[in-house]
Amino acid sequence: MMDTAELTRTTSGAAGAAPGIRAAVDPALDFLERNIGRVVDAVAATLLLVDIVLLGSAVTARYLLHIPITWIEELATLLFLWFGMLGVASALRRGVHMRLSFFVNMARPRTRLGVEVFASLILLVFLAKLMVPALELIDLNHPLRSPNLGIPGSVAPLATVTSVTLMIFFLLARLWRMLPPPVFLPCAVAAGAAAYVLEHVPPFMMDLGNLNLLIFFGVGVITLIMIGLPIAFSFGTATLLYFLFTTDLPLSVIVGRINEGMSHFILLTIPLFIFLGLQIQYTGMAKSMIDFVAALIGNARGGLSYVMLCAMYLVSGISGAKAADMAAIGPILSPAMKARGTREGDIAALLAVSAAAAETIPPSLVLIIIGSVTGISIAALFIGGLVPGVVCMLALAIVAWMRSRKEEVGRNTRSWRLIAKTFITAVPALALPLIIRAAVLEGIATATEVAVIGILYVAVVGAITMRGIDMRKMADMLVETIAISGAVMIIIALAGAMSWALTQSGFAQTLVEFMTNLPGGKAAFLAVSILAFIVFGSILEGIPAIVLFGPLLVPAAQAIGVHPVQYAMVVLLSMGLGLFAPPFGYGYYTACAVAKVSPDHAMWNMVPYLAALAVAIVVIAAFPWLSIGFL
C-alpha cells in the first residue's frame, strides 16, 4: 500500500475540512493501533521463538538422547499456523505484502489515492466475507481433537478469525488516514453494504461454464493486481467471487483451504530460514564470506563482479530469500565496484540477475515451496539445484568478463596474508552452508530440522567468533521474520485455494492435455514452460506462480517423460528471470534500491545478463543430466 506519510500529505487539504474530528480521533487511534500492533508482534515473535526451541529440543532428543518426541510436530504446526496468521496481520500493518505498484505509481497523486482507496475497500469486503465462514468452521471443528495432545479442532480456525479481525481494524485505520472524515464513513458503509449484497446474490453466472475461469482467474486477477491490491488478496478475492457467482459451495471451503495451506509442517522451514538469513547478516557472517572471496579474486579485472557472483552463490544457500541476499551483498560491494569504474547500471543488473540465477541453490525458499506443493523430494531438489546454479553463474561470469575490459584493475597485488586472514575469519561462515547441505543430502536431518541446526549454530558460533545478537535486535529479527513469513504464507494459502478451484473446475485436466499434446513433444513442452514462467514470474511474482501453476504442470511434465527435478529447475530459473526482468519484475527494482542505482540507468544494462541467463536455462532444459546427474 501507499506509504502513510505520503497519503497524509496527499489528503491534508481534504482532512482540514474537519480538524476537530481529526484532533479528537487521531491521537487515540494512533495509540490504539500502535499498541495492538506491538501486542500482535510480541505474541507472534514469542510463538516463533517457542517453535524454534521445541524443534531444537526434538532434534536434540532424537539424535543425542535417541528419544523421539512425537507430540512436538503437532504442537509446532499449530503454533506455526498461529504466528503465521498473526504475521499476515502484521505484514498488512507494515505494508510488506507483495503487490505490483508499477501502474498505480504512474498515475497522478489524486488518481493514485482514489485507486488505493478502491483497492483497500475491495480488501475490506473480502476480509468481511471471510468472517462468518471462519466462525462456522470454528463451530464445525470444535468437537475434533488432535491425536497426541487432544487440542480442540477449533483452535486452528480461531487463528484465522483473529487475523481477519486484526486486518479489518488495521485497514479501517489506514482508510481513516487516507480519507477526510466526511468521506470515510460513506466508504465504510459502502464496503459493508457490498458485503451484505454479496451474501444474498445467487450464483447467476453458473451457466457460463469455463468462461468463468477467464473472467475471474484471468481478467479478474490481472485487474486486481494492476490496481495495486496485494497479490495474495487478488487471488483470494477472485476465488471468493468465483465461489459466490458460479457455485453453490460454502465459503468455509476457502477458509479451510487457507488453514490447510498454512498448516503443512514442511512450510515451517520458511520462517526458520528467513530468521537464519537475518542472523548471518547481523552477526557479520555474510560479510566475512564476502571479504574472503574479495581478497581471493577481487584484484583481477572484473574481479568484484566475480566476487558478487560467488557471494550470491554462498549467501543464497543460507538465507533463502532474494531480498535478504541482495541486502547482504549489495551495500558491501556496490561502493567498491563504483570506485573501480564499473558502470552503475551493471552493478544493479548483475546483482539482480545473479539473485535470479541463485534460485536453485539450496536451501532456497522456492525449492522448499515447490517441493511442498508438488510432492517432489526436497532433498532431491537440493541435490539437483547445485549444478544448474553453477551453469547460470558461469554464463553471467562470461558476460561480466566481456563488459569489464575497460574497468580498472585493483591497485594492490594479491596479498596471501590477507587471504589467509580473511579465510580464517570466514571459516565459521563458510562451514554453515556445507553443514546445511551435507545434513540434508546425506539424509541426516530434514529441511526443517537443518534450519534449526543452522539457527543454533549461528547463535553459538556467531556469538563466540563474531558479533553477538543482543535481546533488542533478537526481538526485531523475530518480528521481521513473522511479517515476511506472513506475507509469504498467505500467498501460498490463497494461491492454493485458487489452484484448488481451478482443479475442481476441470481446468487442470484441460491444461495437462494441451501441454502434453503440443507438437514437438518434450522440447515444445519445455519451451512453452520457459516462456510461460518468465511471464508468470514477472506479473505474479515468484512464489504465487509456483504455488498456482506448479501442482498443475509438474504432473504434465512427468506424463511426457520430463524428470520432475529437471522441470523444477527450468521452471524456477525461468520464473526468476521474469521476477528480475524490467519493467514489471519486482526484484529488479529491489536490486536497484539496494545498489542505490536509478532503475532508468540499469534498464538496458540488464539485457546482456538476462540473455546469458536465458541461454543457461535453455542449456539446462536441453541436458537433463545437469539437474539429475547426481540423484
XYZ file of C-alpha atoms in Angstrom:
631
model
C 0.000 0.000 0.000
C 0.992 3.633 -0.290
C 3.157 4.961 2.469
C 1.110 6.531 5.290
C 3.108 9.748 5.312
C 2.590 10.212 1.589
C -1.128 9.612 1.941
C -1.292 12.142 4.749
C 0.356 14.766 2.573
C -1.947 13.934 -0.322
C -5.107 14.280 1.744
C -4.034 17.054 4.062
C -6.168 19.633 2.312
C -9.286 17.492 2.434
C -8.646 16.424 6.012
C -8.507 20.055 7.018
C -12.261 20.280 6.470
C -12.844 18.526 9.768
C -9.935 19.483 12.027
C -11.913 18.991 15.197
C -12.733 15.379 14.422
C -9.158 14.676 13.365
C -7.733 16.229 16.506
C -10.034 14.120 18.672
C -9.705 10.771 16.897
C -6.144 10.616 15.524
C -4.203 10.502 18.822
C -6.449 7.793 20.256
C -6.379 5.813 17.009
C -2.589 6.061 16.761
C -2.221 4.925 20.366
C -4.614 2.010 19.888
C -3.119 0.838 16.594
C 0.451 1.139 17.833
C -0.201 -0.868 20.989
C -2.318 -3.514 19.281
C 0.468 -3.848 16.724
C 3.042 -4.256 19.486
C 0.976 -6.949 21.182
C 0.490 -8.811 17.884
C 4.209 -8.636 17.105
C 5.171 -9.696 20.629
C 2.813 -12.684 20.678
C 3.800 -13.821 17.180
C 7.528 -13.415 17.889
C 7.144 -15.385 21.138
C 5.329 -18.204 19.336
C 8.099 -18.311 16.713
C 10.754 -18.458 19.423
C 8.863 -21.235 21.218
C 8.642 -23.142 17.930
C 12.406 -22.844 17.435
C 13.011 -24.112 20.987
C 10.558 -27.001 20.523
C 12.130 -28.114 17.257
C 15.602 -27.749 18.726
C 14.519 -29.962 21.623
C 13.125 -32.537 19.190
C 16.380 -32.669 17.231
C 18.419 -32.938 20.438
C 16.195 -35.679 21.858
C 16.287 -37.698 18.645
C 19.974 -37.521 17.814
C 21.620 -37.215 21.228
C 19.226 -38.969 23.594
C 17.622 -41.306 20.992
C 14.186 -40.411 22.351
C 11.716 -39.305 19.653
C 9.098 -36.837 20.911
C 6.048 -37.426 18.731
C 3.836 -34.606 20.002
C 6.271 -31.782 19.170
C 5.484 -31.758 15.446
C 1.772 -31.490 16.227
C 2.235 -28.548 18.588
C 4.857 -26.874 16.372
C 2.480 -26.989 13.391
C -0.330 -25.383 15.400
C 1.974 -22.652 16.727
C 3.200 -22.128 13.149
C -0.368 -21.543 11.955
C -0.950 -19.016 14.743
C 2.195 -16.949 14.329
C 1.774 -17.196 10.557
C -1.746 -15.747 10.713
C -0.615 -13.042 13.134
C 2.238 -12.382 10.722
C -0.286 -11.827 7.917
C -1.923 -9.087 10.009
C 1.455 -7.613 10.950
C 2.509 -7.594 7.292
C -0.661 -5.668 6.380
C 0.006 -3.074 9.073
C 3.601 -2.691 7.920
C 2.732 -2.666 4.199
C 5.041 -5.552 3.240
C 2.584 -7.712 1.308
C 3.771 -8.302 -2.272
C 1.991 -6.108 -4.774
C 2.511 -4.677 -8.244
C 2.712 -0.899 -7.899
C 4.071 -0.145 -11.378
C 0.781 1.023 -12.882
C -0.516 2.758 -9.759
C 2.673 4.791 -9.401
C 2.284 6.091 -12.970
C -0.950 7.883 -12.091
C -1.285 11.400 -10.741
C -1.430 11.736 -6.928
C -5.193 12.264 -6.765
C -5.889 9.365 -9.127
C -3.400 7.203 -7.257
C -5.166 7.967 -3.997
C -8.521 7.011 -5.499
C -7.147 3.708 -6.768
C -5.524 2.991 -3.395
C -8.816 3.652 -1.602
C -10.724 1.447 -4.057
C -8.233 -1.399 -3.612
C -8.451 -1.037 0.172
C -12.246 -1.205 0.054
C -12.103 -4.376 -2.056
C -9.783 -5.915 0.511
C -12.108 -4.814 3.308
C -15.070 -6.538 1.635
C -13.002 -9.695 1.096
C -11.992 -9.841 4.756
C -15.537 -9.152 5.939
C -16.846 -12.010 3.790
C -14.374 -14.438 5.404
C -15.523 -13.720 8.955
C -18.807 -15.676 9.022
C -17.466 -18.844 7.314
C -14.423 -18.736 9.621
C -16.722 -18.655 12.654
C -18.754 -21.521 11.172
C -15.557 -23.522 10.758
C -14.718 -22.983 14.439
C -18.087 -24.425 15.450
C -17.785 -27.310 12.985
C -14.267 -28.348 14.036
C -14.575 -27.882 17.798
C -15.589 -31.497 18.537
C -12.448 -32.772 16.798
C -9.287 -33.417 18.804
C -5.641 -33.647 17.753
C -4.238 -37.200 18.008
C -1.428 -36.646 20.547
C -2.342 -33.640 22.691
C -6.129 -33.639 22.320
C -6.228 -29.974 21.252
C -9.717 -28.927 20.025
C -10.058 -28.531 16.276
C -11.455 -25.020 16.787
C -8.034 -23.647 17.805
C -6.747 -23.583 14.219
C -9.626 -21.647 12.570
C -9.639 -19.300 15.596
C -6.253 -18.086 14.334
C -7.916 -17.124 11.043
C -10.709 -15.243 12.823
C -8.153 -13.374 14.948
C -6.068 -12.441 11.922
C -9.076 -11.296 9.869
C -10.338 -9.161 12.790
C -6.945 -7.510 13.193
C -6.613 -6.854 9.460
C -10.065 -5.244 9.318
C -9.060 -2.929 12.157
C -5.687 -2.033 10.561
C -7.378 -1.476 7.202
C -10.034 0.813 8.669
C -7.318 2.783 10.464
C -5.472 3.182 7.174
C -8.609 4.313 5.363
C -9.289 6.843 8.127
C -5.871 8.395 7.479
C -6.313 8.285 3.721
C -9.708 9.985 3.620
C -11.307 13.093 5.130
C -13.869 12.181 7.832
C -16.944 13.102 5.728
C -15.778 10.617 3.054
C -14.556 7.852 5.361
C -17.981 6.943 6.775
C -19.748 6.578 3.379
C -16.855 4.424 2.118
C -17.012 2.158 5.179
C -20.796 1.878 4.834
C -20.440 1.102 1.115
C -17.991 -1.725 1.928
C -20.448 -3.148 4.476
C -23.322 -2.865 2.012
C -21.279 -4.636 -0.665
C -20.516 -7.493 1.725
C -24.240 -7.754 2.607
C -25.314 -7.765 -1.054
C -22.761 -10.452 -1.914
C -24.230 -12.573 0.880
C -27.586 -12.706 -0.935
C -26.566 -12.807 -4.604
C -27.398 -16.185 -6.237
C -24.799 -17.963 -8.435
C -26.189 -16.336 -11.583
C -23.064 -16.998 -13.686
C -23.107 -20.770 -13.254
C -24.304 -21.395 -16.819
C -21.251 -19.671 -18.357
C -19.119 -22.746 -17.659
C -15.386 -22.443 -18.306
C -15.788 -18.853 -19.457
C -15.907 -18.026 -15.757
C -12.295 -19.146 -15.443
C -11.244 -16.447 -17.885
C -13.478 -13.843 -16.245
C -12.397 -14.426 -12.638
C -8.937 -16.013 -12.799
C -7.795 -14.248 -15.939
C -9.233 -10.763 -16.332
C -10.240 -10.502 -12.684
C -6.889 -11.400 -11.144
C -4.921 -9.249 -13.591
C -7.187 -6.251 -12.966
C -6.912 -6.586 -9.194
C -3.127 -6.885 -9.374
C -2.870 -3.858 -11.681
C -4.823 -1.623 -9.281
C -2.324 -2.479 -6.559
C -4.254 -4.981 -4.455
C -1.675 -7.290 -2.826
C -1.164 -10.367 -4.986
C -2.260 -12.828 -2.302
C -5.550 -10.997 -1.772
C -6.049 -10.648 -5.529
C -6.040 -14.445 -5.690
C -8.329 -14.655 -2.681
C -10.829 -12.069 -3.942
C -11.071 -13.690 -7.378
C -11.592 -17.092 -5.781
C -14.252 -15.760 -3.407
C -16.195 -14.104 -6.245
C -15.888 -17.292 -8.316
C -17.400 -19.282 -5.426
C -20.215 -16.756 -4.901
C -21.256 -16.242 -8.531
C -20.640 -19.655 -10.105
C -21.046 -22.372 -7.437
C -23.210 -23.471 -4.528
C -20.174 -24.332 -2.406
C -19.951 -22.696 1.037
C -17.251 -20.079 1.623
C -15.987 -22.164 4.546
C -14.173 -24.158 1.852
C -11.932 -21.136 1.222
C -11.225 -20.718 4.936
C -10.456 -24.409 5.170
C -8.020 -24.153 2.258
C -6.348 -21.167 3.939
C -5.861 -23.117 7.169
C -4.660 -26.173 5.303
C -2.291 -24.120 3.171
C -0.673 -22.650 6.280
C -0.547 -25.874 8.303
C 1.933 -28.021 6.382
C 4.818 -28.845 8.699
C 7.394 -28.610 5.907
C 6.455 -24.945 5.350
C 7.722 -24.168 8.842
C 11.103 -24.243 7.108
C 10.281 -20.861 5.538
C 10.290 -18.667 8.674
C 13.205 -20.661 10.073
C 15.417 -19.943 7.073
C 14.287 -16.316 6.941
C 15.341 -15.950 10.583
C 18.618 -17.741 9.831
C 19.317 -15.295 6.999
C 18.785 -12.337 9.320
C 21.108 -13.972 11.843
C 24.021 -14.340 9.450
C 23.669 -10.754 8.309
C 23.647 -9.285 11.806
C 26.462 -11.444 13.203
C 28.717 -10.469 10.283
C 28.980 -13.972 8.822
C 27.788 -12.834 5.408
C 30.357 -10.027 5.341
C 33.165 -12.390 6.347
C 32.429 -14.658 3.374
C 32.359 -11.711 1.012
C 35.635 -10.353 2.413
C 37.352 -13.696 1.823
C 36.170 -14.011 -1.770
C 37.113 -10.378 -2.417
C 40.638 -10.959 -1.068
C 40.967 -14.052 -3.250
C 39.833 -12.723 -6.632
C 38.888 -9.075 -6.124
C 42.013 -7.538 -7.674
C 41.545 -9.086 -11.108
C 39.914 -7.126 -13.909
C 36.197 -7.530 -13.292
C 37.130 -9.242 -10.043
C 34.440 -7.593 -7.946
C 31.817 -8.821 -10.409
C 33.063 -12.360 -9.826
C 33.045 -11.664 -6.092
C 29.388 -10.679 -6.352
C 28.566 -13.892 -8.213
C 30.456 -16.082 -5.749
C 28.993 -14.249 -2.764
C 25.463 -14.638 -4.124
C 26.087 -18.364 -4.602
C 27.276 -18.696 -0.993
C 24.767 -16.422 0.721
C 21.783 -17.625 -1.294
C 22.294 -21.080 0.077
C 21.787 -19.806 3.607
C 19.146 -17.104 3.665
C 16.789 -18.471 1.010
C 15.224 -15.018 0.461
C 16.359 -12.970 -2.531
C 15.789 -9.576 -0.944
C 17.909 -10.689 2.020
C 20.612 -11.997 -0.333
C 20.856 -8.716 -2.190
C 20.726 -6.684 1.018
C 23.642 -8.713 2.401
C 25.831 -8.273 -0.671
C 24.853 -5.060 -2.463
C 25.746 -2.442 0.174
C 29.163 -4.032 0.697
C 30.239 -4.420 -2.938
C 28.429 -1.565 -4.718
C 30.676 1.305 -3.467
C 33.853 -0.627 -4.255
C 32.601 -1.534 -7.744
C 31.706 2.099 -8.454
C 35.194 3.190 -7.330
C 36.721 0.570 -9.630
C 34.904 2.064 -12.626
C 32.099 -0.466 -13.049
C 29.052 1.029 -14.723
C 26.341 1.832 -12.192
C 23.765 0.089 -14.354
C 25.914 -3.030 -14.489
C 26.104 -3.200 -10.695
C 22.326 -3.302 -10.268
C 21.917 -5.577 -13.304
C 24.459 -8.113 -12.072
C 23.041 -8.007 -8.552
C 19.522 -8.664 -9.869
C 20.366 -11.398 -12.367
C 22.776 -13.200 -10.034
C 19.924 -13.339 -7.489
C 17.708 -14.851 -10.204
C 20.439 -17.344 -11.114
C 20.715 -18.406 -7.468
C 17.075 -19.559 -7.295
C 18.098 -23.237 -7.450
C 20.900 -23.107 -4.875
C 19.807 -24.918 -1.711
C 18.237 -24.288 0.668
C 16.427 -21.752 -1.486
C 12.976 -20.743 -0.312
C 11.421 -21.516 -3.682
C 12.932 -25.026 -3.706
C 11.201 -25.740 -0.415
C 7.908 -24.304 -1.644
C 7.829 -26.128 -4.974
C 8.691 -29.347 -3.189
C 5.916 -28.875 -0.643
C 3.186 -28.054 -3.183
C 4.144 -30.655 -5.817
C 5.386 -33.571 -3.731
C 8.895 -33.555 -5.219
C 11.518 -34.650 -2.709
C 13.129 -31.550 -1.198
C 16.376 -33.485 -0.690
C 16.375 -34.322 -4.423
C 15.719 -30.670 -5.263
C 18.629 -29.618 -3.045
C 20.942 -32.029 -4.873
C 19.605 -31.164 -8.316
C 19.880 -27.404 -7.835
C 23.645 -27.128 -7.342
C 24.906 -27.746 -10.896
C 22.236 -25.598 -12.638
C 23.279 -22.789 -10.293
C 26.890 -23.193 -11.403
C 25.862 -23.172 -15.084
C 23.961 -19.918 -14.622
C 26.783 -18.253 -12.676
C 29.338 -19.242 -15.343
C 27.128 -17.737 -18.048
C 26.915 -14.487 -16.087
C 30.678 -14.541 -15.410
C 31.352 -14.621 -19.162
C 29.206 -11.521 -19.662
C 30.869 -9.814 -16.682
C 34.323 -10.525 -18.167
C 33.294 -9.111 -21.558
C 31.872 -5.934 -20.002
C 34.821 -5.334 -17.660
C 37.504 -4.825 -20.306
C 37.588 -1.055 -19.639
C 37.493 -1.437 -15.890
C 40.467 -0.518 -13.725
C 42.461 -3.355 -12.208
C 42.913 -3.336 -8.435
C 45.967 -1.327 -7.460
C 47.242 -3.808 -4.919
C 48.706 -7.198 -5.770
C 47.117 -10.268 -4.292
C 48.034 -10.492 -0.617
C 48.319 -14.065 0.607
C 48.436 -12.794 4.159
C 45.101 -11.029 3.660
C 43.667 -14.121 2.012
C 44.748 -16.271 4.947
C 43.427 -13.768 7.475
C 40.026 -13.411 5.822
C 39.813 -17.163 5.305
C 40.341 -17.844 8.999
C 37.671 -15.276 9.865
C 35.298 -16.731 7.293
C 35.726 -20.401 8.235
C 32.694 -20.482 10.601
C 30.541 -18.814 7.953
C 31.853 -20.998 5.111
C 31.166 -24.091 7.196
C 27.475 -23.238 7.623
C 26.289 -23.895 4.028
C 28.405 -27.055 3.972
C 26.771 -28.274 7.187
C 23.294 -27.452 5.899
C 23.766 -29.153 2.561
C 25.577 -32.178 3.949
C 22.903 -32.773 6.595
C 20.113 -32.700 4.013
C 21.897 -34.500 1.188
C 23.091 -37.325 3.444
C 19.648 -37.753 4.948
C 20.823 -36.877 8.448
C 18.104 -34.277 9.023
C 15.003 -32.914 7.329
C 14.914 -29.416 5.853
C 13.058 -28.147 8.924
C 15.493 -29.762 11.344
C 18.521 -28.497 9.442
C 17.164 -24.949 9.639
C 17.001 -25.277 13.424
C 20.524 -26.703 13.452
C 21.685 -23.694 11.426
C 19.987 -21.253 13.822
C 21.620 -22.903 16.839
C 24.991 -22.995 15.060
C 24.902 -19.275 14.240
C 23.644 -18.388 17.718
C 26.590 -20.171 19.357
C 29.423 -19.764 16.855
C 28.378 -16.247 15.840
C 28.373 -15.112 19.454
C 31.817 -16.634 20.109
C 33.717 -15.707 16.940
C 31.837 -12.681 15.623
C 29.248 -10.176 16.739
C 26.646 -11.486 19.139
C 22.950 -10.640 18.988
C 21.517 -8.546 21.820
C 17.961 -9.025 23.043
C 16.565 -5.924 21.312
C 17.984 -6.961 17.957
C 16.747 -10.518 18.539
C 13.228 -9.159 19.064
C 13.469 -7.034 15.907
C 14.654 -10.053 13.920
C 11.786 -12.208 15.194
C 9.225 -9.512 14.326
C 10.698 -9.023 10.854
C 10.663 -12.780 10.336
C 6.997 -13.171 11.224
C 5.970 -10.228 8.985
C 7.891 -11.583 5.980
C 6.688 -15.116 6.702
C 3.092 -13.943 6.959
C 3.342 -12.181 3.593
C 4.758 -15.360 2.018
C 2.422 -17.816 3.717
C -0.807 -16.016 2.819
C 0.249 -16.132 -0.823
C 0.728 -19.889 -0.539
C -2.632 -20.286 1.207
C -4.745 -18.132 -1.122
C -2.969 -19.264 -4.289
C -3.599 -22.809 -3.074
C -7.312 -22.024 -2.712
C -7.359 -20.599 -6.229
C -5.451 -23.617 -7.570
C -7.986 -25.920 -5.895
C -10.831 -24.045 -7.569
C -9.105 -24.364 -10.926
C -8.642 -28.091 -10.367
C -12.284 -28.611 -9.372
C -13.418 -26.767 -12.495
C -11.574 -29.217 -14.763
C -9.033 -26.604 -15.861
C -6.127 -28.723 -14.627
C -7.051 -31.632 -16.871
C -7.533 -29.306 -19.841
C -4.144 -27.687 -19.228
C -2.408 -31.063 -18.947
C -3.963 -32.267 -22.182
C -2.977 -29.074 -24.005
C 0.621 -29.115 -22.767
C 1.168 -32.823 -23.396
C -0.319 -32.702 -26.900
C 1.834 -29.845 -28.172
C 3.644 -30.716 -31.415
C 7.315 -31.251 -30.699
C 6.975 -33.379 -27.565
C 9.246 -32.629 -24.601
C 11.155 -29.863 -26.383
C 7.993 -27.889 -27.150
C 6.634 -28.514 -23.647
C 9.810 -27.172 -22.039
C 9.980 -24.201 -24.431
C 6.393 -23.168 -23.669
C 7.014 -23.685 -19.955
C 10.066 -21.399 -20.060
C 8.139 -18.621 -21.773
C 5.094 -19.083 -19.540
C 7.048 -18.928 -16.282
C 9.011 -15.895 -17.417
C 5.644 -14.152 -17.802
C 4.264 -15.638 -14.573
C 7.357 -14.616 -12.647
C 7.171 -11.072 -13.955
C 3.467 -10.481 -13.347
C 2.612 -12.747 -10.422
C 5.990 -12.603 -8.663
C 7.811 -15.832 -7.874
C 6.067 -17.678 -5.069
C 2.464 -17.175 -6.292
C 3.416 -18.505 -9.727
C 4.948 -21.622 -8.182
C 2.025 -22.358 -5.873
C -0.580 -21.702 -8.529
C 0.896 -23.496 -11.537
C 3.434 -25.924 -10.066
C 0.876 -28.527 -8.948
C -0.788 -28.332 -12.361
C 2.255 -28.525 -14.641
C 4.632 -30.869 -12.811
C 2.298 -33.855 -13.400
C 2.043 -32.824 -17.047
C 5.846 -32.798 -17.301
C 6.051 -36.266 -15.788
C 3.379 -37.521 -18.185
C 5.570 -36.772 -21.221
C 8.817 -38.021 -19.670
C 10.404 -34.874 -18.189
C 12.004 -35.598 -14.817
C 10.247 -33.521 -12.126
C 13.538 -32.295 -10.635
C 14.785 -31.080 -14.025
C 11.425 -29.455 -14.702
C 11.562 -27.732 -11.329
C 14.987 -26.268 -12.157
C 13.808 -24.977 -15.537
C 10.629 -23.527 -14.018
C 12.365 -21.826 -11.086
C 15.093 -20.232 -13.193
C 12.565 -19.042 -15.787
C 10.423 -17.610 -13.033
C 13.493 -15.907 -11.544
C 14.327 -14.366 -14.912
C 10.831 -12.888 -15.107
C 10.912 -11.777 -11.474
C 14.061 -9.698 -12.057
C 13.284 -8.504 -15.589
C 12.109 -4.905 -16.111
C 9.676 -3.271 -16.382
C 7.328 -5.469 -14.305
C 9.752 -7.629 -12.349
C 9.561 -6.667 -8.670
C 13.058 -7.983 -7.956
C 14.612 -5.593 -10.471
C 13.505 -2.527 -8.514
C 14.637 -4.122 -5.250
C 18.108 -4.643 -6.728
C 18.259 -1.029 -7.900
C 17.225 0.189 -4.449
C 19.871 -1.963 -2.733
C 22.604 -0.860 -5.156
C 21.401 2.769 -4.969
C 21.161 2.985 -8.751
C 18.363 4.583 -10.754
C 16.181 1.952 -12.478
C 16.462 4.020 -15.658
C 20.260 3.632 -15.656
C 20.149 -0.126 -15.180
C 17.356 -0.948 -17.624
C 19.445 -1.534 -20.754
C 22.381 -2.959 -18.814
C 20.110 -5.836 -17.879
C 19.850 -7.062 -21.473
C 23.168 -8.965 -21.845
C 22.858 -10.532 -18.377
C 19.258 -11.585 -18.942
C 20.262 -13.019 -22.330
C 23.065 -15.019 -20.698
C 20.647 -16.373 -18.085
C 18.160 -17.291 -20.821
C 20.874 -19.235 -22.662
C 21.783 -21.042 -19.444
C 18.128 -22.008 -18.914
C 17.946 -23.448 -22.430
C 21.127 -25.467 -21.776
C 19.682 -26.830 -18.515
C 16.451 -27.739 -20.336
C 18.387 -29.431 -23.151
C 20.668 -31.527 -20.927
C 18.758 -33.293 -18.132
C 21.987 -34.632 -16.613
C 22.812 -31.175 -15.277
C 19.817 -31.436 -12.955
C 19.508 -35.164 -12.253
C 23.030 -36.478 -12.796
C 23.803 -36.737 -9.065
C 20.424 -38.060 -7.871
